[in-house]
mmCIF file of C-alpha atoms and ligand atoms in Angstrom:
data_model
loop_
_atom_site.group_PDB
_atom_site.id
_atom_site.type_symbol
_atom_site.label_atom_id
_atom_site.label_comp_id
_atom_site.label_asym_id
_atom_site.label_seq_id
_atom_site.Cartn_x
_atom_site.Cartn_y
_atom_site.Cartn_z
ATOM 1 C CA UNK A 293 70.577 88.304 95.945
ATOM 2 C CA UNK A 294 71.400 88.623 92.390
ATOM 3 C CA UNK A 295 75.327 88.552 91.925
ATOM 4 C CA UNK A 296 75.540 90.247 88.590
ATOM 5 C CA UNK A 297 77.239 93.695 89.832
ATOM 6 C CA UNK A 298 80.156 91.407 91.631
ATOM 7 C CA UNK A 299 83.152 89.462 91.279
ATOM 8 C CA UNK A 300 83.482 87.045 88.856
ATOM 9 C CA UNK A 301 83.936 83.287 88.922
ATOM 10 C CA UNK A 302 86.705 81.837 87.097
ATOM 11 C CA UNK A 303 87.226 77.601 87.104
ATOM 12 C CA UNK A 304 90.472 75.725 86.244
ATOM 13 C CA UNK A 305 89.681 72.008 85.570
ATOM 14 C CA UNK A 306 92.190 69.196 84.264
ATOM 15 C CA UNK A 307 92.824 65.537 84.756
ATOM 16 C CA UNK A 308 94.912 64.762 87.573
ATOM 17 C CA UNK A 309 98.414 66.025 87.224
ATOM 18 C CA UNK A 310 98.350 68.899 84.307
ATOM 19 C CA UNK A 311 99.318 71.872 87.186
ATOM 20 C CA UNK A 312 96.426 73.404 87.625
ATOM 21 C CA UNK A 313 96.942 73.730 91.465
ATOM 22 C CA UNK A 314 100.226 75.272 90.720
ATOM 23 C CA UNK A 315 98.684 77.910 88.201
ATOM 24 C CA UNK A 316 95.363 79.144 90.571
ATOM 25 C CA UNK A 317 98.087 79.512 93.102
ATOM 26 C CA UNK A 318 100.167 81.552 91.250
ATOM 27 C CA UNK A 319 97.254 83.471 89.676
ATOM 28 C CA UNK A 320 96.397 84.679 93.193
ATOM 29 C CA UNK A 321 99.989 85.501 94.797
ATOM 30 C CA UNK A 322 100.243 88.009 92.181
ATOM 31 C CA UNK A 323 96.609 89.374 91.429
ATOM 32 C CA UNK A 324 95.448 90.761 94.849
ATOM 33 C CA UNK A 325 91.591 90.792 93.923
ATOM 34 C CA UNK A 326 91.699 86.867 93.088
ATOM 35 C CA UNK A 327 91.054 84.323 95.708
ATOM 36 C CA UNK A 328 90.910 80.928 95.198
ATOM 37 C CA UNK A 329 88.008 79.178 96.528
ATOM 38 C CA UNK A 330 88.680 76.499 99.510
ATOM 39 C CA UNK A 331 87.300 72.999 99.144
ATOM 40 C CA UNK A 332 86.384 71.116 101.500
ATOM 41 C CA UNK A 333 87.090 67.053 100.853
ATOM 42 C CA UNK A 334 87.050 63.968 102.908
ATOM 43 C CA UNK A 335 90.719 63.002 101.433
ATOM 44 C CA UNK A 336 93.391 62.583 103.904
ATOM 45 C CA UNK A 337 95.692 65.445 103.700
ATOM 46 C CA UNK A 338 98.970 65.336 101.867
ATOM 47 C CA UNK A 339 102.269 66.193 104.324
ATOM 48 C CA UNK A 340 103.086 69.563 102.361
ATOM 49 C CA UNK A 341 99.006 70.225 102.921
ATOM 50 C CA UNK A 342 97.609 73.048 105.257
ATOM 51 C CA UNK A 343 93.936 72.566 107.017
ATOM 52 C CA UNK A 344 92.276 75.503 106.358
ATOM 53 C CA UNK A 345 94.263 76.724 103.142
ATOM 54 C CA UNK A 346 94.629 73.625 100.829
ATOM 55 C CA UNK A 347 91.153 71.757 101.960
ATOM 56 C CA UNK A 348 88.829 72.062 104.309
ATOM 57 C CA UNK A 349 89.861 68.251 105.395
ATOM 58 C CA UNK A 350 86.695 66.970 107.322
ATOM 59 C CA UNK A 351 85.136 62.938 107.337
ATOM 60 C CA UNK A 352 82.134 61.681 105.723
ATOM 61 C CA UNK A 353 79.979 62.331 108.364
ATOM 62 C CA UNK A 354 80.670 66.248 108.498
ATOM 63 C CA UNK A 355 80.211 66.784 104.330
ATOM 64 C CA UNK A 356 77.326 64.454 104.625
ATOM 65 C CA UNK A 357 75.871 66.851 107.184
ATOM 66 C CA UNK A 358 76.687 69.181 104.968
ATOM 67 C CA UNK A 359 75.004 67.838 101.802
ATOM 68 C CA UNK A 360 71.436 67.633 103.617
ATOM 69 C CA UNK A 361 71.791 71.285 104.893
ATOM 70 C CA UNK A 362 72.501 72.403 101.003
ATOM 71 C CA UNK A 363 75.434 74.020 102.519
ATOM 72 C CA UNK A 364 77.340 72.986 98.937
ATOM 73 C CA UNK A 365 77.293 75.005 95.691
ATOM 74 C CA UNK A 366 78.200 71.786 94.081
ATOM 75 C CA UNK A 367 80.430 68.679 94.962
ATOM 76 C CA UNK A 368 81.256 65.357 93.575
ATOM 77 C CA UNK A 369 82.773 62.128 94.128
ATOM 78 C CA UNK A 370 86.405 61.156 92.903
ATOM 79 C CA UNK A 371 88.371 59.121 93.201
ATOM 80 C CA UNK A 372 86.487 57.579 96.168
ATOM 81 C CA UNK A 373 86.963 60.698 97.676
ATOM 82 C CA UNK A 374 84.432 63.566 98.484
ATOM 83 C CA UNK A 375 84.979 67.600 97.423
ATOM 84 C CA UNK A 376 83.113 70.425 97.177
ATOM 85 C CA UNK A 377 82.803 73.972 97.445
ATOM 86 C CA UNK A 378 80.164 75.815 100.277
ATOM 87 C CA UNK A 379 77.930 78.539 98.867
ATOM 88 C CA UNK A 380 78.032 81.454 101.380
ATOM 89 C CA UNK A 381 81.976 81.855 101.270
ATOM 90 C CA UNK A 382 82.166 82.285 97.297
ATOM 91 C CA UNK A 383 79.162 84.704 97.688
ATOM 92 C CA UNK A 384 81.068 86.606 100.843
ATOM 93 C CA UNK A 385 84.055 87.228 98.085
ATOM 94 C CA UNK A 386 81.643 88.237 95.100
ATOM 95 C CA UNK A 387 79.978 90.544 96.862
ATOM 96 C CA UNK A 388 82.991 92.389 98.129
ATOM 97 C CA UNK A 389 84.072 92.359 94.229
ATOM 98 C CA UNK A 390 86.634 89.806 94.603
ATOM 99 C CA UNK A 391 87.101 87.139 91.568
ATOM 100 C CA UNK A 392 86.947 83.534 92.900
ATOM 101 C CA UNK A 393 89.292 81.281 91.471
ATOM 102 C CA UNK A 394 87.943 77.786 91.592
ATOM 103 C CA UNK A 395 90.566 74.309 90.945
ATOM 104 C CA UNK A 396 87.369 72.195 90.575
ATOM 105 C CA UNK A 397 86.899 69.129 88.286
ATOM 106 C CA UNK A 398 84.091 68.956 85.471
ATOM 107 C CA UNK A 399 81.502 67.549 87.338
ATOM 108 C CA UNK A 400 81.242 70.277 89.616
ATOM 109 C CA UNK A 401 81.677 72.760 86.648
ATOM 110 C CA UNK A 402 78.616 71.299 85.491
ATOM 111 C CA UNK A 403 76.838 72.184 88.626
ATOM 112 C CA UNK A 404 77.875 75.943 89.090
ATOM 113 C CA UNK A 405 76.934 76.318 85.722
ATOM 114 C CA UNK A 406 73.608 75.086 85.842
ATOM 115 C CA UNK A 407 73.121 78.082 88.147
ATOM 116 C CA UNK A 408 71.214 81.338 87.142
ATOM 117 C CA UNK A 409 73.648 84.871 87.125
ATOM 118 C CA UNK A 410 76.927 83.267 87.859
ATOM 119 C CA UNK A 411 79.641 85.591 85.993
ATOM 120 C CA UNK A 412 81.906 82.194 85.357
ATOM 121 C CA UNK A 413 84.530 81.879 82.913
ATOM 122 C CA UNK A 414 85.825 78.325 83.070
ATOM 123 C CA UNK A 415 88.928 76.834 81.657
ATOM 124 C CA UNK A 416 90.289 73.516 80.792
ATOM 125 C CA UNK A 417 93.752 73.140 81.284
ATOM 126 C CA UNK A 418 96.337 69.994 78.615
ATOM 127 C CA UNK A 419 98.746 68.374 78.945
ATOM 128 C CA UNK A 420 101.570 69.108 76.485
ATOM 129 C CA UNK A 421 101.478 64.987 75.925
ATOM 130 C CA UNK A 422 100.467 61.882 77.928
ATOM 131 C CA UNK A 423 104.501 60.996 78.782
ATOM 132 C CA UNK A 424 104.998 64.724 80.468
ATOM 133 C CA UNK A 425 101.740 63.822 82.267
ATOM 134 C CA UNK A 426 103.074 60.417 83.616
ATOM 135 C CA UNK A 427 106.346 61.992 84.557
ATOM 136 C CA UNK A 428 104.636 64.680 86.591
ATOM 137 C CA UNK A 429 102.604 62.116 88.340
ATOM 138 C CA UNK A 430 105.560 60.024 88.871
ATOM 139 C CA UNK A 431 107.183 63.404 90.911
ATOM 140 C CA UNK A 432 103.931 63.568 92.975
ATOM 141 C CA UNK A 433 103.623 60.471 93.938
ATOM 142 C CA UNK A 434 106.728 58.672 94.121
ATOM 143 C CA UNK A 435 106.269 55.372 95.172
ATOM 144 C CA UNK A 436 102.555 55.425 94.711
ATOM 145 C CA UNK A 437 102.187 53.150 91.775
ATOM 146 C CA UNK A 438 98.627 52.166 92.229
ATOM 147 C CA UNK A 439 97.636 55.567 92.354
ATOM 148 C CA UNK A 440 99.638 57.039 89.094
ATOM 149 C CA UNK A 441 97.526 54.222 87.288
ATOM 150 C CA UNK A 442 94.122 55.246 88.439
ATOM 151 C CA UNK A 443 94.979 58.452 87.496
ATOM 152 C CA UNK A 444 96.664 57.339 84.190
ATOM 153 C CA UNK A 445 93.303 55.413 83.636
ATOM 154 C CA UNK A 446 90.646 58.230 84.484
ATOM 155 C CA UNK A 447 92.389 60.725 82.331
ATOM 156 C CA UNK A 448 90.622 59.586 78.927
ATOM 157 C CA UNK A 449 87.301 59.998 80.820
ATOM 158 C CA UNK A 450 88.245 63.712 82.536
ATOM 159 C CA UNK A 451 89.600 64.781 78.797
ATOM 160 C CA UNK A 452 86.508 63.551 77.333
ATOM 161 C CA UNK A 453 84.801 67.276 79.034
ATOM 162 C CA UNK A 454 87.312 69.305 77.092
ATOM 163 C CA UNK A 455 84.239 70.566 75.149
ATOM 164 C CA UNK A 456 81.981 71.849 78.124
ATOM 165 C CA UNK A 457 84.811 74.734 78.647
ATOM 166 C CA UNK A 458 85.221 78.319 77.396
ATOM 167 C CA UNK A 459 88.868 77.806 76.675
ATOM 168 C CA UNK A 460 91.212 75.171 76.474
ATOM 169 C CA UNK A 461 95.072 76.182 77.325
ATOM 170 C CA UNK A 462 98.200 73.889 77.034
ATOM 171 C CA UNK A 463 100.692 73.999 80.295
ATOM 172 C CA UNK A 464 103.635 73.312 78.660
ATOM 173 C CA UNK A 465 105.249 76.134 80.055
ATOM 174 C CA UNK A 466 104.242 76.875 83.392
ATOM 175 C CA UNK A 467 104.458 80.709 82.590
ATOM 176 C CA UNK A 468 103.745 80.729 79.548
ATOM 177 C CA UNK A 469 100.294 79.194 80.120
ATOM 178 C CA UNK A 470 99.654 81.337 82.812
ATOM 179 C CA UNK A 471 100.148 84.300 80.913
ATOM 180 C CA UNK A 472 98.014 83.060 78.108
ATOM 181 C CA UNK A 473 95.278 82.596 81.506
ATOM 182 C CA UNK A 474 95.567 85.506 83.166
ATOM 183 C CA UNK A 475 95.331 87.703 79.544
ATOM 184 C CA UNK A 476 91.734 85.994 79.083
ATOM 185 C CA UNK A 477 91.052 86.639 82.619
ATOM 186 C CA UNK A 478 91.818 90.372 82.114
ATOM 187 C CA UNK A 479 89.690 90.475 78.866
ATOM 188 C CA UNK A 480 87.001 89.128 80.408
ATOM 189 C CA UNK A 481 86.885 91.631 83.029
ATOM 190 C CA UNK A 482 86.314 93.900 80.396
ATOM 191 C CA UNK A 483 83.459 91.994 78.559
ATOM 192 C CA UNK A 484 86.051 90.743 75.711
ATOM 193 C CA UNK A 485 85.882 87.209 74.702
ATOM 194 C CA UNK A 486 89.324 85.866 72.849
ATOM 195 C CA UNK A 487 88.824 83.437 70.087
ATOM 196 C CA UNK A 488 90.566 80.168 69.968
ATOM 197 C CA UNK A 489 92.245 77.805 67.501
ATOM 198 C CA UNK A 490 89.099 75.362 67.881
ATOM 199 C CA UNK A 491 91.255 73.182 65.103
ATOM 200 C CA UNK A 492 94.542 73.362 66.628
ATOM 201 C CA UNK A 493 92.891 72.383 70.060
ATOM 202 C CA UNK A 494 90.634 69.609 68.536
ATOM 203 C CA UNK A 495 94.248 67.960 67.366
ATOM 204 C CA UNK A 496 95.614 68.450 70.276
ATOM 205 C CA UNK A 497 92.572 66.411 72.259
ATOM 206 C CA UNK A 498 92.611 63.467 69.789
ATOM 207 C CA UNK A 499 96.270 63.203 70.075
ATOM 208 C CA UNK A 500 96.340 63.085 73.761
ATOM 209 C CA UNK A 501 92.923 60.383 73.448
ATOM 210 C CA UNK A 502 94.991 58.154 71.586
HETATM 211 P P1 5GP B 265 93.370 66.349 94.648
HETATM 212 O O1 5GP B 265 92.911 65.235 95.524
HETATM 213 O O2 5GP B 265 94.486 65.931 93.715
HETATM 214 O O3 5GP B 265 93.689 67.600 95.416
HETATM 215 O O4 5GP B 265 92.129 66.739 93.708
HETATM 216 C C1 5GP B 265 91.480 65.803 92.927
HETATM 217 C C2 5GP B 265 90.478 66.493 92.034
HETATM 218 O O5 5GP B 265 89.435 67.081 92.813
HETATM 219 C C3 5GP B 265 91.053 67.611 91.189
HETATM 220 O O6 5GP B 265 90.625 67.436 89.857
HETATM 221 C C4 5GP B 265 90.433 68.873 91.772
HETATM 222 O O7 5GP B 265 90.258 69.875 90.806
HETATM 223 C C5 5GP B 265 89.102 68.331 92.245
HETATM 224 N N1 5GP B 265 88.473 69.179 93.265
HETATM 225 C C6 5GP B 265 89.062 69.802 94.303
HETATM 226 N N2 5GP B 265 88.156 70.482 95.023
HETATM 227 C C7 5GP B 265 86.952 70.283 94.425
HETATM 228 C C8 5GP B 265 85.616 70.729 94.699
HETATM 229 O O8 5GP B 265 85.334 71.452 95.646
HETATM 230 N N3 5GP B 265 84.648 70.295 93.866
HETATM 231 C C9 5GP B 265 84.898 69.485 92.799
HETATM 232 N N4 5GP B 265 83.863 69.138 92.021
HETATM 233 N N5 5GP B 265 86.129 69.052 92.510
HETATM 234 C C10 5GP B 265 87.154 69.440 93.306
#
C-alpha cells in the first residue's frame, strides 16, 4: 500500500532527559489529528506509567517473538532495555489521515527512514545546557544515582546524531519550544520547509559536547 496520500510521520528524538515526552504529549492533547505512536519495551514500568498508553510493557520473550514475525517497523536496544514501534498500528492511523507522533531515539529514526514513501519529518530536541539537563534528571530520578550517570554518560553519544535530523529545537521553554514545533509541523502540512540557523545550532552542539 503506498502511504503517500496519508498522515504524516513526525519523530521527536533527544538524549535522555531534554522533555521530549512532555512535548509529544502536549502536541497531541491539543491537536486532535496527532497521535502519538505506542512503544512497546521490555523496561519495567515507572509508578506514574499506564500499560497500554505509556508502553506496551511486555518481556523479552514476547518482543523477541515479535522481532522474528517482522511485526516491528524498527526497534533498538538501550540502555539494556528493548523498544520499538509495530508496523500495522502506525499504518491503521496514516491511513485514516492521522499524523503519528513518534518519541523514538536515533537509532530507530534511522530505520523508519531507510523506508520507501514515509511522509516523516523528524526533530531533534537540546538541552538549553548540560547543568539544566542534570537537574532535570536529578527530578526524575531522585535517588537513582547510578542511573543519572549512565544517562549523563550516553548523552555525548545520543548528541553526536544531531545532524541526521530535519530540525534541531532548544527546550528551554517548555512552550516556547513547542510552539516553535508545532509551527514547523503546520508548515509542513502544507509542503513548506522553515530554514534554520545551521550556525547558531552548530554552537549550540559544540557547547553542549564540551
Ligand atoms: P524511557 O525508558 O526513558 O521511556 O525511554 C528511553 C529512550 O527510548 C528514549 O530516548 C525514547 O525516545 C526511546 N524510545 C521509546 N520508544 C522507542 C521505540 O519504540 N523505538 C526506539 N528506537 N526508541 C524508543
Amino acid at each position: 500500500m503506498s502511504l503517500k496520500e496519508n498522515g504524516m510521520m513526525f519523530i521527536l528524538s533527544s538524549p535522555s532527559g531534554v522533555g521530549k515526552t512532555t512535548l509529544t504529549k502536549k502536541l497531541s492533547a491539543n491537536n486532535k489529528n496527532f497521535v502519538i505512536s505506542v512503544s512497546h519495551t521490555t523496561r519495567k514500568s515507572r509508578p506514574n506509567e499506564i500499560d497500554g498508553k505509556d508502553y506496551h510493557f511486555v518481556d523479552e520473550s514476547k518482543f523477541n517473538l515479535l522481532i522474528k514475525s517482522k511485526n516491528f517497523f524498527e526497534y533498538a536496544k538501550i540502555f539494556n532495555n528493548y523498544y520499538g514501534t509495530l508496523k500495522q498500528p502506525v499504518i491503521d492511523l496514516l491511513s485514516q489521515g492521522k499524523d503519528v507522533l513518534f518519541d523514538i531515539d536515533w537509532q530507530g529514526t534511522q530505520q523508519l527512514k531507510k523506508i520507501k514513501d514515509l511522509k516523516l519529518v523528524t526533530f531533534f530536541i537540546l538541552p538549553p545546557n548540560k547543568k539544566v539537563l542534570k537537574e532535570r534528571l536529578l527530578t526524575r530520578h531522585e535517588g537513582q544515582e547510578k542511573m543519572i550517570i549512565e544517562r549523563m554518560n550516553k548523552f555525548t553519544q545520543e548528541l553526536s546524531h544531531w545532524n541526521e535530523y530535519n530540525y534541531v529545537v532548544v527546550n528551554d521553554d517548555l512552550e516556547e519550544c513547542y510552539n516553535k514545533i508545532l509551527n514547523i509541523i503546520i508548515s509542513e502540512k502544507k509542503g513548506k520547509k522553515e530554514i534554520q540557523d545551521m550556525k547558531e545550532i552548530k554552537s549550540r552542539i559544540d557547547k553542549l559536547m564540551q
